[in-house]
């Protein structure tokens, strides 16, 4: 690397620290152990056996009628931070053979919970806080596929009904290629596609609402919270102007273990589509401690090891923590298989209508729009046919696309990054809208000056966000210019895989290095996740 390139790189790093501020504040909570697999769901089926099997992570004092007072008495947790006695649970994934036998698919590395600190004055979960994300009975998707650019989301696209649908993701894992974007596919890829394209499994993703009305809970365990208008980031509805930690659940399932076998994958609630994926959370943090962690654990690495407050435990210690004993009515049930039919004899239903809801089931419907970011009397009508597209977006790495600027980084120094590089083009941590503000960077050599727009190899107009379009459709070019609302933005990829956007005179925006990518590696059954941005 030339000295001038090094100087630019260091300048970019300094700008990053000031430019993004608290958007880098987060931690990833590993829950490598699994406290149990059982039909326990004290939110949806309080005081009785649950309708379907869940994989359960967290505090071990958990049962049919658990409350905060029970969780904080847990003797252990299957997660990595000892001070956290919360419980995190989602439906299990099964493989069904043609003869009707099912078996539990193996989890890879347990669960990973992101605590993302988006928004201002993020508050800790209060004692007794609990929440459900997703809808166990949904079997359709009422919105365009794939998602339009977030800058185009408006009207019905940002009602709570719509945002909940877009908060579910299924990520095809192939560590030999750039990873897919978070939450970009909201349905199962079919098994043929999984076998051919996802050798490292399927990652289930679930984003939880982070906008809060101030109540610990609500009757449906959903109406006391709402999504920001871009699901992960964005603006909160007027009545939900407090911000909580933004939680993202990630669970990797070893679907490739069934490659070449006849059959299909089913979520334990009888869902072969993925639209009905959901998850639950019951707070088990001490609110004062969690607030201190929110204010203290701000290392951009996202590693719990980098927060001095957390008392950590090893993976073997996490694995030892189990719900013991399980409630009597669950203790003898075979939830792993092979067995005939799903646990609880749940019937499989593909839609497009919603699955039948048992009495007292929690669900949000088009009529329940009190938490919508935009008032709407109804949601778009579901398709008459179940739409389950399977193709991924084409990633730049597949065509060896390298985007460089000859006078910023010499072509001989340009490399294709080993991991996905997320391109962000906004000063605002709440939006993907391109910023037109300029930030001057001094350089040591005139050969790093930015040429005029007449020297651009290509210029075209695309919708924001730049991040998603660049990773999927940027053509090979030495420099590419994008125009958004009349603002010229030129995007470069430099050796360190730091992405910068440049106007005619100066650097407009800086982004991230490879440490901020959606990078996934797996070894010995453990999650290895790199730092990435969620914009």
Short mmCIF file of C-alpha atoms in Angstrom, two decimals:
data_model
loop_
_atom_site.label_atom_id
_atom_site.label_comp_id
_atom_site.label_asym_id
_atom_site.label_seq_id
_atom_site.Cartn_x
_atom_site.Cartn_y
_atom_site.Cartn_z
CA UNK A 1 0.00 0.00 0.00
CA UNK A 2 1.29 3.46 -0.85
CA UNK A 3 1.77 6.05 1.89
CA UNK A 4 -0.97 8.20 0.39
CA UNK A 5 -3.41 5.28 0.50
CA UNK A 6 -2.51 4.66 4.12
CA UNK A 7 -3.15 8.29 4.91
CA UNK A 8 -6.58 8.16 3.29
CA UNK A 9 -7.37 4.96 5.16
CA UNK A 10 -6.46 6.45 8.53
CA UNK A 11 -8.45 9.58 7.74
CA UNK A 12 -11.44 7.44 6.93
CA UNK A 13 -11.15 5.59 10.23
CA UNK A 14 -11.10 8.88 12.12
CA UNK A 15 -14.12 10.07 10.23
CA UNK A 16 -15.95 6.85 10.99
CA UNK A 17 -15.57 7.36 14.71
CA UNK A 18 -17.19 10.79 14.55
CA UNK A 19 -19.58 10.18 11.69
CA UNK A 20 -21.51 7.19 12.95
CA UNK A 21 -21.32 7.63 16.70
CA UNK A 22 -23.56 5.28 18.64
CA UNK A 23 -24.60 3.18 15.64
CA UNK A 24 -21.54 1.02 16.36
CA UNK A 25 -22.73 0.28 19.90
CA UNK A 26 -23.98 -3.26 20.24
CA UNK A 27 -23.10 -6.64 21.58
CA UNK A 28 -23.68 -10.19 20.39
CA UNK A 29 -24.89 -12.49 23.15
CA UNK A 30 -23.90 -16.09 22.43
CA UNK A 31 -26.33 -18.73 23.69
CA UNK A 32 -24.33 -21.77 22.70
CA UNK A 33 -26.19 -24.02 25.10
CA UNK A 34 -29.81 -25.06 24.75
CA UNK A 35 -31.84 -25.16 27.94
CA UNK A 36 -34.38 -27.50 26.38
CA UNK A 37 -36.62 -28.54 23.50
CA UNK A 38 -40.17 -28.65 24.77
CA UNK A 39 -43.73 -27.47 24.30
CA UNK A 40 -43.36 -24.64 26.80
CA UNK A 41 -44.64 -21.17 25.95
CA UNK A 42 -45.80 -19.12 28.96
CA UNK A 43 -46.67 -16.15 26.71
CA UNK A 44 -48.83 -17.79 24.03
CA UNK A 45 -50.14 -20.66 26.18
CA UNK A 46 -49.75 -19.54 29.75
CA UNK A 47 -50.25 -22.18 32.43
CA UNK A 48 -50.60 -25.16 30.08
CA UNK A 49 -48.69 -27.29 27.60
CA UNK A 50 -47.73 -25.30 24.53
CA UNK A 51 -49.13 -26.01 21.09
CA UNK A 52 -45.76 -26.76 19.49
CA UNK A 53 -42.14 -27.46 20.37
CA UNK A 54 -39.63 -24.68 20.98
CA UNK A 55 -35.87 -24.52 21.26
CA UNK A 56 -35.26 -22.63 24.51
CA UNK A 57 -32.16 -20.67 25.51
CA UNK A 58 -31.37 -18.77 28.68
CA UNK A 59 -32.33 -19.12 32.34
CA UNK A 60 -33.27 -22.60 33.52
CA UNK A 61 -36.09 -21.72 35.95
CA UNK A 62 -38.62 -21.76 33.12
CA UNK A 63 -42.03 -23.38 32.87
CA UNK A 64 -45.67 -23.07 31.86
CA UNK A 65 -46.41 -20.05 34.03
CA UNK A 66 -43.01 -18.40 34.40
CA UNK A 67 -42.66 -14.72 35.26
CA UNK A 68 -39.77 -12.33 35.87
CA UNK A 69 -39.65 -13.35 39.53
CA UNK A 70 -38.98 -16.94 38.43
CA UNK A 71 -36.36 -16.17 35.83
CA UNK A 72 -34.14 -14.15 38.15
CA UNK A 73 -34.05 -17.20 40.46
CA UNK A 74 -32.55 -19.36 37.71
CA UNK A 75 -29.51 -21.27 38.91
CA UNK A 76 -27.78 -20.90 35.55
CA UNK A 77 -28.17 -19.70 31.97
CA UNK A 78 -27.36 -21.42 28.70
CA UNK A 79 -26.10 -18.07 27.36
CA UNK A 80 -22.65 -16.54 27.69
CA UNK A 81 -23.30 -13.69 30.17
CA UNK A 82 -24.04 -14.89 33.69
CA UNK A 83 -25.92 -11.73 34.72
CA UNK A 84 -28.55 -12.40 32.06
CA UNK A 85 -31.34 -14.73 33.23
CA UNK A 86 -33.62 -13.87 30.30
CA UNK A 87 -35.22 -16.61 28.22
CA UNK A 88 -35.21 -16.59 24.41
CA UNK A 89 -37.24 -19.15 22.49
CA UNK A 90 -38.30 -19.92 18.92
CA UNK A 91 -40.04 -22.86 17.21
CA UNK A 92 -37.83 -25.82 16.33
CA UNK A 93 -37.04 -26.99 12.80
CA UNK A 94 -37.85 -30.55 11.71
CA UNK A 95 -37.27 -32.62 8.60
CA UNK A 96 -40.24 -34.67 7.41
CA UNK A 97 -39.67 -37.79 5.31
CA UNK A 98 -42.24 -38.99 2.75
CA UNK A 99 -43.56 -41.59 5.22
CA UNK A 100 -44.51 -38.85 7.71
CA UNK A 101 -41.66 -39.39 10.19
CA UNK A 102 -40.00 -36.24 11.46
CA UNK A 103 -36.69 -35.58 13.19
CA UNK A 104 -35.22 -32.49 14.79
CA UNK A 105 -32.66 -30.70 12.61
CA UNK A 106 -29.38 -30.00 14.37
CA UNK A 107 -28.74 -26.46 15.58
CA UNK A 108 -25.27 -25.12 14.79
CA UNK A 109 -23.83 -23.10 17.66
CA UNK A 110 -27.10 -22.54 19.50
CA UNK A 111 -28.58 -19.05 19.20
CA UNK A 112 -26.97 -15.65 18.79
CA UNK A 113 -28.84 -12.60 20.11
CA UNK A 114 -27.80 -9.17 18.86
CA UNK A 115 -28.39 -6.27 21.24
CA UNK A 116 -28.26 -3.30 18.84
CA UNK A 117 -28.39 0.15 20.40
CA UNK A 118 -30.10 2.15 17.65
CA UNK A 119 -31.86 5.41 18.47
CA UNK A 120 -31.31 7.98 21.18
CA UNK A 121 -31.59 7.40 24.93
CA UNK A 122 -31.99 3.64 24.66
CA UNK A 123 -33.66 2.34 27.82
CA UNK A 124 -33.23 -1.01 29.53
CA UNK A 125 -36.05 -3.54 29.52
CA UNK A 126 -38.03 -3.10 32.73
CA UNK A 127 -38.58 -5.97 35.14
CA UNK A 128 -41.50 -8.01 33.80
CA UNK A 129 -40.98 -6.98 30.18
CA UNK A 130 -41.95 -9.66 27.67
CA UNK A 131 -42.65 -9.71 23.95
CA UNK A 132 -43.58 -11.86 20.94
CA UNK A 133 -42.27 -11.15 17.43
CA UNK A 134 -43.75 -12.73 14.33
CA UNK A 135 -47.04 -14.60 13.87
CA UNK A 136 -47.16 -18.38 14.30
CA UNK A 137 -50.29 -18.64 12.15
CA UNK A 138 -49.22 -16.59 9.13
CA UNK A 139 -48.88 -18.53 5.88
CA UNK A 140 -48.53 -15.80 3.27
CA UNK A 141 -46.65 -12.63 2.40
CA UNK A 142 -48.72 -9.66 1.27
CA UNK A 143 -45.90 -7.41 0.06
CA UNK A 144 -43.65 -7.15 -3.03
CA UNK A 145 -40.91 -9.76 -3.46
CA UNK A 146 -38.08 -8.90 -3.08
CA UNK A 147 -38.35 -5.90 -0.77
CA UNK A 148 -38.18 -2.57 -2.59
CA UNK A 149 -35.40 -0.19 -1.50
CA UNK A 150 -36.19 1.16 1.95
CA UNK A 151 -36.26 4.71 0.63
CA UNK A 152 -39.44 3.72 -1.23
CA UNK A 153 -41.24 2.30 1.80
CA UNK A 154 -44.36 4.33 2.53
CA UNK A 155 -48.08 3.94 3.16
CA UNK A 156 -49.11 0.30 3.61
CA UNK A 157 -45.45 -0.77 3.42
CA UNK A 158 -44.72 0.75 6.84
CA UNK A 159 -47.78 -0.29 8.79
CA UNK A 160 -47.07 -2.55 11.75
CA UNK A 161 -48.80 -5.37 9.88
CA UNK A 162 -46.33 -5.05 7.00
CA UNK A 163 -43.21 -4.42 9.10
CA UNK A 164 -43.84 -7.60 11.10
CA UNK A 165 -43.79 -9.63 7.90
CA UNK A 166 -40.46 -8.10 6.87
CA UNK A 167 -38.88 -8.78 10.28
CA UNK A 168 -38.45 -12.49 9.44
CA UNK A 169 -35.48 -13.72 7.41
CA UNK A 170 -34.02 -16.97 6.05
CA UNK A 171 -30.41 -16.69 4.99
CA UNK A 172 -28.87 -19.32 2.68
CA UNK A 173 -25.36 -19.97 4.01
CA UNK A 174 -22.46 -20.66 1.70
CA UNK A 175 -19.19 -19.59 3.30
CA UNK A 176 -17.48 -19.76 -0.08
CA UNK A 177 -19.46 -16.74 -1.30
CA UNK A 178 -20.44 -13.34 -0.01
CA UNK A 179 -23.28 -13.66 2.51
CA UNK A 180 -26.80 -12.66 1.70
CA UNK A 181 -28.18 -9.48 3.30
CA UNK A 182 -29.93 -9.74 6.64
CA UNK A 183 -33.73 -10.14 6.41
CA UNK A 184 -33.87 -10.03 2.62
CA UNK A 185 -35.72 -13.37 2.12
CA UNK A 186 -38.89 -13.81 4.17
CA UNK A 187 -39.68 -17.44 3.30
CA UNK A 188 -38.08 -20.87 3.10
CA UNK A 189 -36.05 -21.59 -0.01
CA UNK A 190 -37.36 -24.89 -1.36
CA UNK A 191 -35.34 -28.02 -0.65
CA UNK A 192 -33.95 -28.29 -4.18
CA UNK A 193 -32.52 -24.80 -3.82
CA UNK A 194 -31.18 -25.52 -0.32
CA UNK A 195 -29.43 -28.67 -1.53
CA UNK A 196 -27.82 -26.88 -4.46
CA UNK A 197 -26.87 -23.55 -2.87
CA UNK A 198 -26.71 -23.67 0.94
CA UNK A 199 -23.95 -26.11 1.99
CA UNK A 200 -23.52 -24.43 5.38
CA UNK A 201 -27.16 -24.48 6.35
CA UNK A 202 -30.00 -22.00 6.73
CA UNK A 203 -29.87 -19.13 9.19
CA UNK A 204 -33.23 -18.12 10.67
CA UNK A 205 -33.39 -14.39 11.53
CA UNK A 206 -35.99 -12.57 13.59
CA UNK A 207 -35.97 -8.85 14.37
CA UNK A 208 -37.86 -7.63 17.42
CA UNK A 209 -39.61 -4.25 17.72
CA UNK A 210 -37.61 -1.54 19.49
CA UNK A 211 -40.12 1.32 19.74
CA UNK A 212 -41.88 1.31 23.10
CA UNK A 213 -44.98 2.83 24.66
CA UNK A 214 -43.70 2.39 28.22
CA UNK A 215 -45.68 -0.66 29.35
CA UNK A 216 -44.15 -3.93 30.53
CA UNK A 217 -46.57 -6.03 28.50
CA UNK A 218 -49.87 -6.05 26.62
CA UNK A 219 -52.67 -8.59 26.24
CA UNK A 220 -51.26 -9.96 22.97
CA UNK A 221 -47.63 -9.39 24.10
CA UNK A 222 -47.12 -7.24 20.97
CA UNK A 223 -49.18 -4.06 21.15
CA UNK A 224 -46.97 -2.34 23.74
CA UNK A 225 -44.15 -2.15 21.18
CA UNK A 226 -43.78 -1.26 17.51
CA UNK A 227 -41.20 -1.47 14.75
CA UNK A 228 -39.32 1.57 13.47
CA UNK A 229 -40.37 2.28 9.91
CA UNK A 230 -37.41 0.40 8.39
CA UNK A 231 -37.75 -2.63 10.69
CA UNK A 232 -34.20 -2.50 12.07
CA UNK A 233 -33.69 1.25 12.04
CA UNK A 234 -35.85 4.24 11.20
CA UNK A 235 -38.42 6.43 12.90
CA UNK A 236 -40.79 5.26 15.62
CA UNK A 237 -44.55 5.84 15.59
CA UNK A 238 -45.69 8.87 17.58
CA UNK A 239 -47.13 6.90 20.52
CA UNK A 240 -44.03 4.70 20.76
CA UNK A 241 -41.32 7.29 21.18
CA UNK A 242 -39.08 5.43 23.64
CA UNK A 243 -36.30 3.20 22.37
CA UNK A 244 -35.39 -0.23 23.71
CA UNK A 245 -32.42 -2.38 22.66
CA UNK A 246 -33.07 -3.71 19.15
CA UNK A 247 -32.86 -7.50 19.42
CA UNK A 248 -32.11 -9.79 16.50
CA UNK A 249 -32.29 -13.56 17.00
CA UNK A 250 -30.11 -15.73 14.75
CA UNK A 251 -30.25 -19.52 14.69
CA UNK A 252 -28.37 -21.68 12.18
CA UNK A 253 -29.87 -25.05 11.25
CA UNK A 254 -27.86 -27.81 9.54
CA UNK A 255 -30.24 -28.33 6.62
CA UNK A 256 -27.39 -29.68 4.49
CA UNK A 257 -27.34 -32.84 6.61
CA UNK A 258 -30.46 -33.84 4.66
CA UNK A 259 -29.05 -33.06 1.22
CA UNK A 260 -30.29 -35.51 -1.39
CA UNK A 261 -32.97 -36.96 0.90
CA UNK A 262 -36.61 -36.87 -0.16
CA UNK A 263 -38.77 -34.79 2.14
CA UNK A 264 -39.31 -31.25 3.37
CA UNK A 265 -38.47 -28.97 6.26
CA UNK A 266 -41.17 -27.91 8.70
CA UNK A 267 -41.20 -25.38 11.51
CA UNK A 268 -42.71 -27.03 14.58
CA UNK A 269 -45.88 -24.93 14.35
CA UNK A 270 -46.77 -26.86 11.17
CA UNK A 271 -45.34 -24.25 8.82
CA UNK A 272 -43.58 -25.37 5.60
CA UNK A 273 -43.36 -21.79 4.24
CA UNK A 274 -41.41 -19.82 6.87
CA UNK A 275 -43.98 -17.03 6.97
CA UNK A 276 -45.10 -18.20 10.41
CA UNK A 277 -41.68 -18.04 12.05
CA UNK A 278 -41.78 -16.24 15.40
CA UNK A 279 -39.99 -15.86 18.69
CA UNK A 280 -40.50 -14.89 22.31
CA UNK A 281 -38.49 -13.02 24.92
CA UNK A 282 -38.94 -12.70 28.68
CA UNK A 283 -36.60 -10.27 30.39
CA UNK A 284 -34.34 -11.69 33.06
CA UNK A 285 -31.85 -8.81 33.32
CA UNK A 286 -31.69 -6.58 36.34
CA UNK A 287 -32.88 -3.29 34.76
CA UNK A 288 -30.22 -1.18 36.49
CA UNK A 289 -27.44 -3.52 35.36
CA UNK A 290 -28.77 -3.65 31.81
CA UNK A 291 -28.94 0.15 31.66
CA UNK A 292 -25.34 0.32 32.81
CA UNK A 293 -24.40 -2.18 30.10
CA UNK A 294 -26.19 -0.09 27.45
CA UNK A 295 -24.16 2.93 28.50
CA UNK A 296 -20.86 1.07 29.00
CA UNK A 297 -20.67 -1.81 26.51
CA UNK A 298 -20.04 0.36 23.47
CA UNK A 299 -17.01 -1.33 21.92
CA UNK A 300 -17.66 -1.51 18.15
CA UNK A 301 -16.34 -5.08 18.09
CA UNK A 302 -19.68 -6.27 19.47
CA UNK A 303 -17.88 -8.92 21.52
CA UNK A 304 -19.16 -9.57 25.02
CA UNK A 305 -15.52 -10.14 25.98
CA UNK A 306 -14.89 -6.45 25.36
CA UNK A 307 -17.40 -5.29 27.95
CA UNK A 308 -15.84 -5.11 31.43
CA UNK A 309 -19.25 -5.45 33.12
CA UNK A 310 -20.09 -8.91 31.86
CA UNK A 311 -19.21 -12.03 33.80
CA UNK A 312 -18.74 -14.64 31.11
CA UNK A 313 -18.95 -18.40 31.04
CA UNK A 314 -17.47 -20.90 28.60
CA UNK A 315 -19.39 -22.91 26.05
CA UNK A 316 -19.12 -26.12 28.13
CA UNK A 317 -20.62 -24.22 31.07
CA UNK A 318 -23.44 -22.97 28.87
CA UNK A 319 -24.12 -26.49 27.62
CA UNK A 320 -24.54 -27.78 31.19
CA UNK A 321 -27.50 -25.50 31.88
CA UNK A 322 -30.82 -27.25 31.28
CA UNK A 323 -34.42 -26.90 32.39
CA UNK A 324 -34.35 -29.60 35.03
CA UNK A 325 -36.78 -30.96 35.71
CA UNK A 326 -38.98 -30.28 32.72
CA UNK A 327 -42.67 -29.86 33.58
CA UNK A 328 -44.24 -33.29 34.10
CA UNK A 329 -46.55 -32.99 31.10
CA UNK A 330 -43.53 -32.41 28.82
CA UNK A 331 -40.89 -34.58 30.43
CA UNK A 332 -41.60 -37.80 28.52
CA UNK A 333 -42.44 -36.33 25.12
CA UNK A 334 -40.09 -37.19 22.28
CA UNK A 335 -39.23 -33.84 20.70
CA UNK A 336 -36.20 -35.03 18.76
CA UNK A 337 -37.43 -38.04 16.82
CA UNK A 338 -37.51 -39.79 14.51
CA UNK A 339 -41.23 -39.94 15.33
CA UNK A 340 -44.52 -39.90 13.51
CA UNK A 341 -45.77 -36.35 13.10
CA UNK A 342 -44.72 -33.14 14.83
CA UNK A 343 -44.71 -32.91 18.64
CA UNK A 344 -48.21 -32.02 19.83
CA UNK A 345 -49.60 -33.62 16.65
CA UNK A 346 -49.53 -30.21 14.99
CA UNK A 347 -51.09 -30.35 11.53
CA UNK A 348 -49.10 -29.01 8.60
CA UNK A 349 -50.76 -26.14 6.77
CA UNK A 350 -49.27 -24.32 3.77
CA UNK A 351 -51.72 -21.44 3.27
CA UNK A 352 -52.21 -18.98 1.70
CA UNK A 353 -54.87 -18.45 4.37
CA UNK A 354 -53.65 -18.20 7.95
CA UNK A 355 -53.53 -21.39 9.98
CA UNK A 356 -56.39 -21.89 12.39
CA UNK A 357 -55.76 -20.19 15.72
CA UNK A 358 -56.51 -22.03 18.95
CA UNK A 359 -58.53 -20.19 21.57
CA UNK A 360 -56.45 -17.51 23.28
CA UNK A 361 -53.69 -17.48 20.65
CA UNK A 362 -51.72 -14.28 20.18
CA UNK A 363 -51.69 -12.78 16.70
CA UNK A 364 -51.74 -9.40 15.03
CA UNK A 365 -54.13 -8.80 12.16
CA UNK A 366 -54.76 -5.98 9.68
CA UNK A 367 -57.38 -4.60 12.06
CA UNK A 368 -54.87 -4.35 14.88
CA UNK A 369 -53.09 -1.33 13.43
CA UNK A 370 -52.87 0.75 16.59
CA UNK A 371 -49.06 0.44 16.49
CA UNK A 372 -48.62 1.28 12.82
CA UNK A 373 -46.19 3.95 11.75
CA UNK A 374 -48.80 5.11 9.22
CA UNK A 375 -52.53 4.88 9.79
CA UNK A 376 -54.15 2.26 7.56
CA UNK A 377 -57.52 0.62 7.81
CA UNK A 378 -56.45 -2.57 6.10
CA UNK A 379 -53.43 -4.49 4.89
CA UNK A 380 -52.89 -5.57 1.29
CA UNK A 381 -54.88 -8.66 0.42
CA UNK A 382 -52.83 -11.88 0.40
CA UNK A 383 -52.02 -13.51 -2.89
CA UNK A 384 -54.42 -16.21 -4.03
CA UNK A 385 -51.39 -18.41 -4.68
CA UNK A 386 -48.56 -19.03 -2.28
CA UNK A 387 -45.50 -17.28 -3.68
CA UNK A 388 -42.27 -18.89 -2.56
CA UNK A 389 -39.45 -17.64 -4.79
CA UNK A 390 -36.10 -19.27 -4.17
CA UNK A 391 -33.40 -17.38 -6.05
CA UNK A 392 -30.93 -15.22 -4.18
CA UNK A 393 -29.79 -11.85 -5.33
CA UNK A 394 -26.62 -12.05 -7.44
CA UNK A 395 -23.72 -10.98 -5.32
CA UNK A 396 -20.87 -8.93 -6.71
CA UNK A 397 -18.35 -11.59 -5.75
CA UNK A 398 -19.90 -14.13 -8.08
CA UNK A 399 -18.87 -12.06 -11.10
CA UNK A 400 -15.61 -10.88 -9.49
CA UNK A 401 -16.78 -7.29 -9.66
CA UNK A 402 -14.22 -4.85 -8.29
CA UNK A 403 -15.16 -1.18 -7.99
CA UNK A 404 -12.19 1.14 -7.70
CA UNK A 405 -11.07 4.65 -8.49
CA UNK A 406 -7.74 4.65 -10.28
CA UNK A 407 -6.50 7.80 -8.62
CA UNK A 408 -7.60 6.81 -5.12
CA UNK A 409 -6.31 3.27 -5.18
CA UNK A 410 -4.24 2.01 -8.09
CA UNK A 411 -5.89 -0.83 -10.01
CA UNK A 412 -3.02 -3.17 -9.17
CA UNK A 413 -3.80 -2.67 -5.48
CA UNK A 414 -7.52 -3.39 -5.76
CA UNK A 415 -8.74 -6.69 -4.38
CA UNK A 416 -12.07 -8.40 -4.07
CA UNK A 417 -12.83 -8.65 -0.33
CA UNK A 418 -12.97 -12.08 1.24
CA UNK A 419 -16.15 -11.11 3.02
CA UNK A 420 -19.24 -9.10 2.25
CA UNK A 421 -18.64 -5.36 2.37
CA UNK A 422 -21.77 -3.48 3.32
CA UNK A 423 -21.95 -0.13 1.59
CA UNK A 424 -23.73 2.50 3.60
CA UNK A 425 -24.48 5.93 2.26
CA UNK A 426 -26.05 7.90 5.04
CA UNK A 427 -24.93 10.03 7.91
CA UNK A 428 -28.19 9.27 9.66
CA UNK A 429 -28.18 6.06 11.63
CA UNK A 430 -31.93 5.93 11.23
CA UNK A 431 -32.10 6.00 7.42
CA UNK A 432 -30.53 4.75 4.23
CA UNK A 433 -31.00 8.10 2.47
CA UNK A 434 -27.82 9.37 0.86
CA UNK A 435 -26.23 12.34 2.58
CA UNK A 436 -25.01 15.21 0.41
CA UNK A 437 -22.79 16.71 3.09
CA UNK A 438 -19.09 16.84 2.27
CA UNK A 439 -16.22 16.03 4.57
CA UNK A 440 -12.72 17.07 3.49
CA UNK A 441 -9.87 14.59 3.70
CA UNK A 442 -6.30 15.80 3.37
CA UNK A 443 -3.97 13.71 1.25
CA UNK A 444 -0.20 13.38 1.02
CA UNK A 445 0.00 13.07 -2.74
CA UNK A 446 -1.71 14.72 -5.66
CA UNK A 447 -2.26 11.32 -7.24
CA UNK A 448 -5.11 10.76 -4.79
CA UNK A 449 -7.14 13.71 -6.00
CA UNK A 450 -10.63 12.95 -7.25
CA UNK A 451 -11.16 13.55 -10.93
CA UNK A 452 -14.07 15.46 -12.35
CA UNK A 453 -17.33 13.78 -13.23
CA UNK A 454 -16.35 13.75 -16.90
CA UNK A 455 -13.80 11.05 -16.07
CA UNK A 456 -16.39 8.65 -14.64
CA UNK A 457 -16.57 5.40 -16.54
CA UNK A 458 -20.26 4.98 -15.91
CA UNK A 459 -23.16 6.93 -14.52
CA UNK A 460 -26.63 5.61 -13.80
CA UNK A 461 -29.56 6.27 -11.51
CA UNK A 462 -30.65 3.72 -8.93
CA UNK A 463 -32.97 3.94 -5.92
CA UNK A 464 -31.52 4.19 -2.44
CA UNK A 465 -30.29 2.49 -0.36
CA UNK A 466 -26.98 2.31 -2.19
CA UNK A 467 -25.94 -0.52 0.14
CA UNK A 468 -28.33 -3.15 -1.13
CA UNK A 469 -28.07 -2.27 -4.81
CA UNK A 470 -24.29 -2.16 -4.86
CA UNK A 471 -23.95 -5.62 -3.38
CA UNK A 472 -26.27 -7.10 -5.96
CA UNK A 473 -26.08 -5.30 -9.26
CA UNK A 474 -22.99 -3.14 -9.65
CA UNK A 475 -21.36 -3.81 -13.02
CA UNK A 476 -17.59 -4.14 -13.45
CA UNK A 477 -16.17 -0.63 -13.61
CA UNK A 478 -13.21 1.38 -12.44
CA UNK A 479 -15.63 3.83 -10.88
CA UNK A 480 -19.41 3.92 -10.68
CA UNK A 481 -21.55 6.99 -10.17
CA UNK A 482 -25.00 6.90 -8.62
CA UNK A 483 -27.50 9.71 -8.66
CA UNK A 484 -30.09 10.00 -5.91
CA UNK A 485 -32.43 12.98 -5.79
CA UNK A 486 -29.95 14.90 -7.93
CA UNK A 487 -27.00 14.17 -5.63
CA UNK A 488 -23.97 12.67 -7.32
CA UNK A 489 -22.37 9.88 -5.32
CA UNK A 490 -19.35 7.97 -6.55
CA UNK A 491 -18.53 4.67 -4.84
CA UNK A 492 -15.09 3.15 -4.48
CA UNK A 493 -13.76 -0.05 -2.98
CA UNK A 494 -10.21 0.23 -1.60
CA UNK A 495 -7.73 -2.43 -0.56
CA UNK A 496 -8.80 -2.46 3.08
CA UNK A 497 -12.33 -2.89 1.79
CA UNK A 498 -13.24 0.44 3.29
CA UNK A 499 -15.99 1.88 1.15
CA UNK A 500 -16.17 5.60 0.55
CA UNK A 501 -18.52 7.73 -1.45
CA UNK A 502 -17.07 10.75 -3.16
CA UNK A 503 -18.42 13.85 -4.84
CA UNK A 504 -16.43 15.94 -7.31
CA UNK A 505 -14.34 17.69 -4.69
CA UNK A 506 -14.27 15.68 -1.49
CA UNK A 507 -15.24 12.56 0.35
CA UNK A 508 -18.93 12.68 1.17
CA UNK A 509 -19.31 9.55 3.21
CA UNK A 510 -17.28 6.75 4.70
CA UNK A 511 -18.30 3.25 5.59
CA UNK A 512 -16.76 0.08 6.91
CA UNK A 513 -13.91 -2.36 6.76
CA UNK A 514 -14.21 -6.13 6.49
CA UNK A 515 -14.77 -6.26 10.25
CA UNK A 516 -18.17 -4.70 9.61
CA UNK A 517 -19.36 -7.32 7.14
CA UNK A 518 -21.99 -10.00 7.45
CA UNK A 519 -19.18 -12.51 7.62
CA UNK A 520 -19.86 -16.03 8.80
CA UNK A 521 -17.47 -18.87 9.57
CA UNK A 522 -18.19 -22.07 11.43
CA UNK A 523 -15.84 -24.28 13.40
CA UNK A 524 -16.56 -26.97 15.96
CA UNK A 525 -20.25 -26.15 15.90
CA UNK A 526 -19.80 -22.59 17.11
CA UNK A 527 -21.07 -19.33 15.59
CA UNK A 528 -18.31 -17.05 14.34
CA UNK A 529 -19.88 -13.76 13.37
CA UNK A 530 -18.14 -10.64 12.16
CA UNK A 531 -19.19 -7.10 12.99
CA UNK A 532 -21.69 -5.76 10.48
CA UNK A 533 -23.94 -2.76 10.15
CA UNK A 534 -27.70 -2.99 10.27
CA UNK A 535 -29.06 -0.09 8.24
#
